[in-house]
Coordinates of C-alpha atoms in Angstrom, one line a residue:
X289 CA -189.0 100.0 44.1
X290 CA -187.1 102.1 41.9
X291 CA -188.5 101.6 38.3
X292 CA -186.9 102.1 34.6
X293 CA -187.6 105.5 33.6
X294 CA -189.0 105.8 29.6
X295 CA -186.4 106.4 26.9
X296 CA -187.6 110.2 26.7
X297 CA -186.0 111.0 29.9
X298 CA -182.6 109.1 30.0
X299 CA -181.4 111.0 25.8
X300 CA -181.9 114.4 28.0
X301 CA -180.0 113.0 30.8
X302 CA -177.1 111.3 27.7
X303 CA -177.4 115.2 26.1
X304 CA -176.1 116.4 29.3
X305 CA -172.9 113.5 29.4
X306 CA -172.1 115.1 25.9
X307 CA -171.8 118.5 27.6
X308 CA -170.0 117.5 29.7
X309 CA -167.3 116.7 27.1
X310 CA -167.0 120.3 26.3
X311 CA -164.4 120.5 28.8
X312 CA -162.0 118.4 27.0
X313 CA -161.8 121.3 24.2
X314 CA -159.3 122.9 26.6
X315 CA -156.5 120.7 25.1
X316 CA -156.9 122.2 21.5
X317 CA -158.0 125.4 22.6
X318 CA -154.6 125.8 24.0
X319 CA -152.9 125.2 21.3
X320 CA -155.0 127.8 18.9
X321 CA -154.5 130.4 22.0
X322 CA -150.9 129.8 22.2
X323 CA -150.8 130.4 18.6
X324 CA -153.2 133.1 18.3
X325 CA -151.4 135.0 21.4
X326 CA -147.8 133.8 20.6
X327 CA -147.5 132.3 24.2
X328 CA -145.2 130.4 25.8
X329 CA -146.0 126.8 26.7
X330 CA -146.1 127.6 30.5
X331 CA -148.1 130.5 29.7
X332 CA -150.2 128.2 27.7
X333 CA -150.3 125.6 29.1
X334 CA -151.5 127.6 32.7
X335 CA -155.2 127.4 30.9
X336 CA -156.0 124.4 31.7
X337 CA -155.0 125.5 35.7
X338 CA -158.2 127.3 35.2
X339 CA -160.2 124.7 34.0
X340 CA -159.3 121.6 36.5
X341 CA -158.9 123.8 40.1
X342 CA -162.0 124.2 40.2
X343 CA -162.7 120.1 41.5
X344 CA -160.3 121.0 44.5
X345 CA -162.3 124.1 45.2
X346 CA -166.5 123.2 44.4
X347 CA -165.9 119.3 44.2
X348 CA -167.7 119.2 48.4
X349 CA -169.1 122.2 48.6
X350 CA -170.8 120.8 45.4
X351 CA -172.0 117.6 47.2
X352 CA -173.3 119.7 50.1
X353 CA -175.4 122.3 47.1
X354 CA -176.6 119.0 45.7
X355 CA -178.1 117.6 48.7
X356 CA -179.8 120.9 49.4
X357 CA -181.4 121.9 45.7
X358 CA -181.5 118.3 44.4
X359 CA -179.2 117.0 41.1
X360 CA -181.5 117.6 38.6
X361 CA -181.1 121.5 39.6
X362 CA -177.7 120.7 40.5
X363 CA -176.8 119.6 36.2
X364 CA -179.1 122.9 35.4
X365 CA -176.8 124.9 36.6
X366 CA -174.0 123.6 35.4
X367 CA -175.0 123.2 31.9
X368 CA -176.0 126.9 32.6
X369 CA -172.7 127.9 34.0
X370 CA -171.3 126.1 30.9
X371 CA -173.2 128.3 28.5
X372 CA -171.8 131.2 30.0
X373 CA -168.4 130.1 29.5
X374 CA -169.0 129.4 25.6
X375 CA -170.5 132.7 25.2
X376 CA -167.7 134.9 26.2
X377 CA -165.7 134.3 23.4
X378 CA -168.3 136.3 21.2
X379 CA -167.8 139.5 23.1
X380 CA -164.0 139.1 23.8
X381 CA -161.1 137.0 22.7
X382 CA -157.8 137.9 24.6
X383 CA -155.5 135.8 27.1
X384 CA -157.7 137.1 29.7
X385 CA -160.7 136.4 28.3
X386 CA -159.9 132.8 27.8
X387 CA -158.8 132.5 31.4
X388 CA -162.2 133.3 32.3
X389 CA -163.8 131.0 29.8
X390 CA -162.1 127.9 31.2
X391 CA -162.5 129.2 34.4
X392 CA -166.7 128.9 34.1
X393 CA -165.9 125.8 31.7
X394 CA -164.4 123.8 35.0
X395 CA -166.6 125.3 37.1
X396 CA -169.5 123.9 35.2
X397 CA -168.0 120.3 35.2
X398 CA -167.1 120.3 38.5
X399 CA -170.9 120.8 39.0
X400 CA -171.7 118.1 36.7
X401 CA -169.3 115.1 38.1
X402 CA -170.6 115.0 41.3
X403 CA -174.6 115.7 39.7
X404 CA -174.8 114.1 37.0
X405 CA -174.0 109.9 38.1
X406 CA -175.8 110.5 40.8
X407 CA -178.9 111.7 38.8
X408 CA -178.4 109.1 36.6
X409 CA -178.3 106.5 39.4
X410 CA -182.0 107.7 40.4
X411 CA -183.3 106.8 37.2
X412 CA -182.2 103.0 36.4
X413 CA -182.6 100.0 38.0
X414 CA -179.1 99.4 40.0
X415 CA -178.6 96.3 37.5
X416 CA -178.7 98.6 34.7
X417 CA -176.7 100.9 36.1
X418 CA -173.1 100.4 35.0
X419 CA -174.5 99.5 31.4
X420 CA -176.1 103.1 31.4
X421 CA -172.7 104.8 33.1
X422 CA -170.7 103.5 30.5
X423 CA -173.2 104.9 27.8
X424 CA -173.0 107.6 29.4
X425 CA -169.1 108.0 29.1
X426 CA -169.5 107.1 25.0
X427 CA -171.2 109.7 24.5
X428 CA -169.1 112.3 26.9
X429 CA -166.3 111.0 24.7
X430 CA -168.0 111.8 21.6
X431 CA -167.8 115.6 22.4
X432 CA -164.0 115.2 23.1
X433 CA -163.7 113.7 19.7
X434 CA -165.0 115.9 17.7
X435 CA -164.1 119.3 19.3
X436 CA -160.9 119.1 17.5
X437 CA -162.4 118.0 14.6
X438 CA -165.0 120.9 14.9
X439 CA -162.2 123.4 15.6
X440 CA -160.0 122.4 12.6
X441 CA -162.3 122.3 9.8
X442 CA -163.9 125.8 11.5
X443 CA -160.5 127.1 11.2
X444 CA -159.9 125.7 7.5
X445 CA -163.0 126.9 5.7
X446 CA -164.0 129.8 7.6
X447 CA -160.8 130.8 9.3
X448 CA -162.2 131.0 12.5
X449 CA -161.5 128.0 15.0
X450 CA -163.6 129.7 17.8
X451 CA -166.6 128.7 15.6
X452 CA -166.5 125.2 17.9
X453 CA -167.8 127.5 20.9
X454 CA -170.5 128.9 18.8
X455 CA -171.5 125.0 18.3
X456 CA -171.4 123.5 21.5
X457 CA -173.2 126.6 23.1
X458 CA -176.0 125.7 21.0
X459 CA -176.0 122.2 21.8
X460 CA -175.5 123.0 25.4
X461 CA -178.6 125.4 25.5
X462 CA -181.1 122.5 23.5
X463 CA -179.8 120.3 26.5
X464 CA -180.7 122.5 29.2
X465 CA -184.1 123.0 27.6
X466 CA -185.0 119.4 27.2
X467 CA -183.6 118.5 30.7
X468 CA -185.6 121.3 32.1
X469 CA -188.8 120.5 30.6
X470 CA -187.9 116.3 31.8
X471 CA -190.2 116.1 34.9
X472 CA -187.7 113.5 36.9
X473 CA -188.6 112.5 40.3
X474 CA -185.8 112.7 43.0
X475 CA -185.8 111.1 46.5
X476 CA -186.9 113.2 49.5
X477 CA -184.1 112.2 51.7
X478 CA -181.3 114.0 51.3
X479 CA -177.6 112.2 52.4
X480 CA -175.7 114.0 54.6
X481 CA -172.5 115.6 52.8
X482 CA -168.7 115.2 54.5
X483 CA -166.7 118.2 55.2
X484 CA -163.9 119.2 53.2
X485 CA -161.9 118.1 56.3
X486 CA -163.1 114.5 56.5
X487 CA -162.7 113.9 53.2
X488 CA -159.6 115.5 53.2
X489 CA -158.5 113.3 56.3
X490 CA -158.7 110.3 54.3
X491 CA -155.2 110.8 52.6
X492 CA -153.5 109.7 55.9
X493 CA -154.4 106.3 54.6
X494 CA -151.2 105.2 52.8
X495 CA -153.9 103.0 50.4
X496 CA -156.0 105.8 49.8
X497 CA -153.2 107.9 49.3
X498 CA -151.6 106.4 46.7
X499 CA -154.5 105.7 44.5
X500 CA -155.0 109.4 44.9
X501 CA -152.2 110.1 43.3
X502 CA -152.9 107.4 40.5
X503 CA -155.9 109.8 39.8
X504 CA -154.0 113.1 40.1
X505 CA -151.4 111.0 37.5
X506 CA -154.0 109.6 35.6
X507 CA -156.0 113.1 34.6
X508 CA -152.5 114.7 34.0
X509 CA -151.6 112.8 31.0
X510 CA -154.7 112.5 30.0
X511 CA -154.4 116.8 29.2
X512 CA -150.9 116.6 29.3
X513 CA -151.2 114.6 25.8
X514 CA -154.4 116.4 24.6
X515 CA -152.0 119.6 24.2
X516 CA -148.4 118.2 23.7
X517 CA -149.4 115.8 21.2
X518 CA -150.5 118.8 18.1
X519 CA -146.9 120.4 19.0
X520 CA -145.0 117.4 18.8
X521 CA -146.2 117.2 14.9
X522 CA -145.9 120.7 14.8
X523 CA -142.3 120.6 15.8
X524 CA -141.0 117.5 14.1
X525 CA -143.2 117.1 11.3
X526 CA -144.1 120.7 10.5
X527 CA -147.4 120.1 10.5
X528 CA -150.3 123.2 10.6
X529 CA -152.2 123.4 13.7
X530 CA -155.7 122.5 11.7
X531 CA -154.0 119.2 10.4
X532 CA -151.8 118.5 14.2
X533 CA -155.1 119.0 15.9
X534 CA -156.3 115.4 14.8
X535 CA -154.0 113.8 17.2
X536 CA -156.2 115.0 19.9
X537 CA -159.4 113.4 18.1
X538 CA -156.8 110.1 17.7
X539 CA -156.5 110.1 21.2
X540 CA -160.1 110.5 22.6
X541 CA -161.3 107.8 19.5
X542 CA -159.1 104.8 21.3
X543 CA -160.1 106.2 24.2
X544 CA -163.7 105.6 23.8
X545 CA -162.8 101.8 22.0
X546 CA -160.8 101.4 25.2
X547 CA -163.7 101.9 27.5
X548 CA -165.6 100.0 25.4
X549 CA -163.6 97.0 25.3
X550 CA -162.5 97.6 29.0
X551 CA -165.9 96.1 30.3
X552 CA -165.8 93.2 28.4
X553 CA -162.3 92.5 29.5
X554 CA -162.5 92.9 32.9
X555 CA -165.3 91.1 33.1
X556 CA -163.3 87.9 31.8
X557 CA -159.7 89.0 33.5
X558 CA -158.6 90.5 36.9
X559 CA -159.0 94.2 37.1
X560 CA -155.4 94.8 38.3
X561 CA -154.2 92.7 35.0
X562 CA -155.8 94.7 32.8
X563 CA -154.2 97.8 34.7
X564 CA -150.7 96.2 34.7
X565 CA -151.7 95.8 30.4
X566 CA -152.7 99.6 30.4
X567 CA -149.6 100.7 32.2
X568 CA -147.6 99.0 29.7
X569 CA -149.2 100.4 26.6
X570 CA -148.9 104.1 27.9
X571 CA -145.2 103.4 29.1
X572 CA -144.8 102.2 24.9
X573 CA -146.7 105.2 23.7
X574 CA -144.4 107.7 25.7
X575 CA -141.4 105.7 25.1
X576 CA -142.4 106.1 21.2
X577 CA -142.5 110.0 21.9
X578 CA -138.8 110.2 22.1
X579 CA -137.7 108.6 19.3
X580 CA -140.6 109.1 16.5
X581 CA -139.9 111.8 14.3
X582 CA -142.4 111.1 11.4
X583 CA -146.4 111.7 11.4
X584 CA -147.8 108.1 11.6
X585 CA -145.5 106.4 14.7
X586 CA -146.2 109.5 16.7
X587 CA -150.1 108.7 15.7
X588 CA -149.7 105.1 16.7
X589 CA -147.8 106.4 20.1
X590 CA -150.9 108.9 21.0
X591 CA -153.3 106.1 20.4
X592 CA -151.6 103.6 22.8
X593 CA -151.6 106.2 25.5
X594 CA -155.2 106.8 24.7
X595 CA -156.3 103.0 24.9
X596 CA -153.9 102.5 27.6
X597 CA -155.4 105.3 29.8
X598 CA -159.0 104.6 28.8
X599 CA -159.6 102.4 31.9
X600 CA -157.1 103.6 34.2
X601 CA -159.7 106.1 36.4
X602 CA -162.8 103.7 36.6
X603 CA -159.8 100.9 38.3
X604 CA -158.6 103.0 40.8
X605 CA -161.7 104.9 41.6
X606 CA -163.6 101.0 42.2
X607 CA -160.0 99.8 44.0
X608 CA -160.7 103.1 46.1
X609 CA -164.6 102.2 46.7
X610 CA -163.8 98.4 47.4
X611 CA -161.0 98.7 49.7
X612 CA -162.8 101.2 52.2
X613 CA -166.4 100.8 51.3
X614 CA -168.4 102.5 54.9
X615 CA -166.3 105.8 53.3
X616 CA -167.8 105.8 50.1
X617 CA -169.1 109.3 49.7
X618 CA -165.5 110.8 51.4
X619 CA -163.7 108.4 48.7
X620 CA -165.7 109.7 45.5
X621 CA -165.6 113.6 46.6
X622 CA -161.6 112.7 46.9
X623 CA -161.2 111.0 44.0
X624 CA -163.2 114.1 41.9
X625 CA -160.8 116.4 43.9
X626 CA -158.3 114.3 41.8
X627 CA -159.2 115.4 38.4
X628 CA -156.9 118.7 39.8
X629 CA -153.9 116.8 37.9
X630 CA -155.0 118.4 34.5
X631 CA -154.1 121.9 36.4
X632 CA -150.9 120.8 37.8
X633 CA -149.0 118.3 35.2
X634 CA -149.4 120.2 32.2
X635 CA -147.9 123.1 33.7
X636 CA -145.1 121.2 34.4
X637 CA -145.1 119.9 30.9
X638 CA -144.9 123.8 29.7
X639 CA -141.9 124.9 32.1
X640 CA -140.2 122.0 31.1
X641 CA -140.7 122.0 27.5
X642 CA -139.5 125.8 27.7
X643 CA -136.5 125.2 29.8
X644 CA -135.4 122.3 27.3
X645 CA -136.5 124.8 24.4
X646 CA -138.4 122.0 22.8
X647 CA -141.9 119.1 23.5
X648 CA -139.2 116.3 25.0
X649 CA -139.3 119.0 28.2
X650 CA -143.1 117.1 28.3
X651 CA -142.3 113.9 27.3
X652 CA -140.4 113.9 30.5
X653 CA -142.8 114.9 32.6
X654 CA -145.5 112.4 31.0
X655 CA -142.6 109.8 31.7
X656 CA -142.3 110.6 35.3
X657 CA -146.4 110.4 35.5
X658 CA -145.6 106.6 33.6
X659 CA -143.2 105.9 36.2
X660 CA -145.5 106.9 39.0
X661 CA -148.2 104.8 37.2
X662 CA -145.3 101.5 37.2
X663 CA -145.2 101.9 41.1
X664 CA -149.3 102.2 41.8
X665 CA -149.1 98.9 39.9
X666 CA -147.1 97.3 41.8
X667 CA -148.5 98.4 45.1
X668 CA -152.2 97.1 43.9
X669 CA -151.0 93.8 42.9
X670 CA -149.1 93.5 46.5
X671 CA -152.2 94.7 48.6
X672 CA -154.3 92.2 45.9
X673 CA -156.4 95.7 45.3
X674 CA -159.2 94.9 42.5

């Protein structure tokens, strides 16, 4: 039987969740590129394509490395792949440059998502286990937090926002250290990995389908907001970056309270309420975006969408699990592949917020993700989903 491992091996495996919240640094890196390169938002906003590709390309053949090395190896080398992606800045800071740090940056949490739980998993008691996952996601969220943070006070009192890399590469190295010197024990049986094409397969379930697309949805205003939010205060405020870059850290603090709370809740209420009370808080927050024209409504508009879509992935990722359950391995690599909608929405966002010559261009495009969100709703409570 599978027995609680000591306290000194579960703060290396916690060290490696807060790595994996480096990625989230790609919404306010963005916006210091943009600025630092005079960009347009497509061209801008095309960054974080580099970043969240990457879990349609390495999300199975991840799986299938995992099963062959072990997860333990498996968060190594993404941590280490990670490290590489901070460093780069040092040597070289041009559009290019950056394309290839996010590039390693995705690459390294693609490796991570499908490691890391898993690892995780194999150290708990299964009782424990959604207590520890939901640690786990605190303290990812803490590095989303305070990257902007990081980044604007690096910027203000040393004038040098790329400081934050120099930071999380030294967190990131202490974690690989400790988790490498963390003897873990891993099962000898290794599960046998889907193909691409299985998994794949599963989308000609209309279910299946559509909560795909709820995660696609979900993950795209999760960025989408990350970057659009700073502009909006820069554009109708006329806030500085290093003051606009807060709303980022607004957003991921009621994100964390949301997933907080959200356990507690849904333990009490149905899990498709709670998602009907989440869509309707991110439908009030983007409604809010095209009216507020002062600092503190579009502040209490970026924390609804945040505590709005703080629960919105672990619902449809457990509606996914529960409603085909003998397809559970298929259904998570798929629902990782979804975390692709932080390439593809905020793109839009950019093109759109260039063609209109202003942020509502984005607002629309978060509106029509909203919208999207409205009719997943209503298709969960009809099929009793959750």
């Amino acid at each position: 039987m599978k027995t609680e491992n000591g306290i000194n091996k579960i703060i290396p495996v916690m060290l490696a969740f807060f790595t994996m919240g480096f990625v989230d640094l790609v919404g306010i890196a963005t916006n210091y590129v943009k600025e630092d390169f005079a960009l347009s938002d497509t061209a801008a906003n095309s960054f974080s394509v580099m970043v969240f590709l990457w879990f349609l390309v390495f999300s199975i053949p991840t799986g299938i490395l995992m099963n062959k090395i072990g997860r333990k190896k498996t968060v190594l080398l993404s941590m280490i792949v990670t490290f590489i992606g901070l460093t780069i800045p040092f040597f070289a800071y041009n559009d290019i440059a950056m394309f290839i740090v996010f590039s390693f940056l995705g690459i390294g949490n693609t490796l991570m998502q499908v490691s890391l739980n898993p690892l995780l998993a194999n150290m708990v008691r299964k009782d424990r286990l959604p207590s520890y996952l939901t640690l786990g996601q605190f303290v990812k969220a803490i590095a989303s937090f305070v990257a902007p943070v990081i980044a604007a006070q690096a910027a203000i009192y040393y004038g040098n926002w790329r400081l934050l890399f120099t930071i999380f590469a030294v967190i990131d190295i202490i974690a690989i250290v400790y988790l490498l010197v963390t003897d873990i024990v891993e099962p000898e049986e290794r599960n046998e990995s889907s193909s691409f094409k299985e998994c794949v397969g599963l989308l000609g379930n209309s279910v299946i389908f559509f909560l795909f697309l709820g995660i696609l949805v979900h993950v795209g205003i999760d960025v989408g907001v990350n970057i659009t939010a700073p502009r909006l205060l820069q554009e109708r405020v006329g806030m500085p970056l290093s003051e606009a870059g807060y709303a980022t850290s607004l957003y991921f603090l009621f994100r964390t309270f949301g997933c907080l709370s959200g356990s507690f809740i849904m333990a009490r209420f149905s899990p498709v309420k709670f998602f009907m009370l989440s869509v309707l808080m991110i439908f009030a927050g983007v409604a809010g975006l095209y009216v507020c024209e002062n600092a503190i409504p579009i502040y209490v508009c970026v924390a609804l969408i945040g505590l709005g879509n703080s629960n919105v992935f672990s619902i449809i990722f457990s509606n996914a699990l529960l409603y085909m359950p003998s397809r559970n391995n298929e259904i998570s690599d798929l629902m990782i592949m979804g975390i692709t909608g932080g390439a593809i929405f905020p793109v839009l966002m950019g093109i759109a917020s260039d063609i209109m010559g202003g942020q509502i261009g984005a607002v629309i495009v978060l509106t029509v993700c909203v919208a999207y969100l409205f009719f997943l709703m209503l298709k969960m409570k009809k099929l009793a989903l959750g």
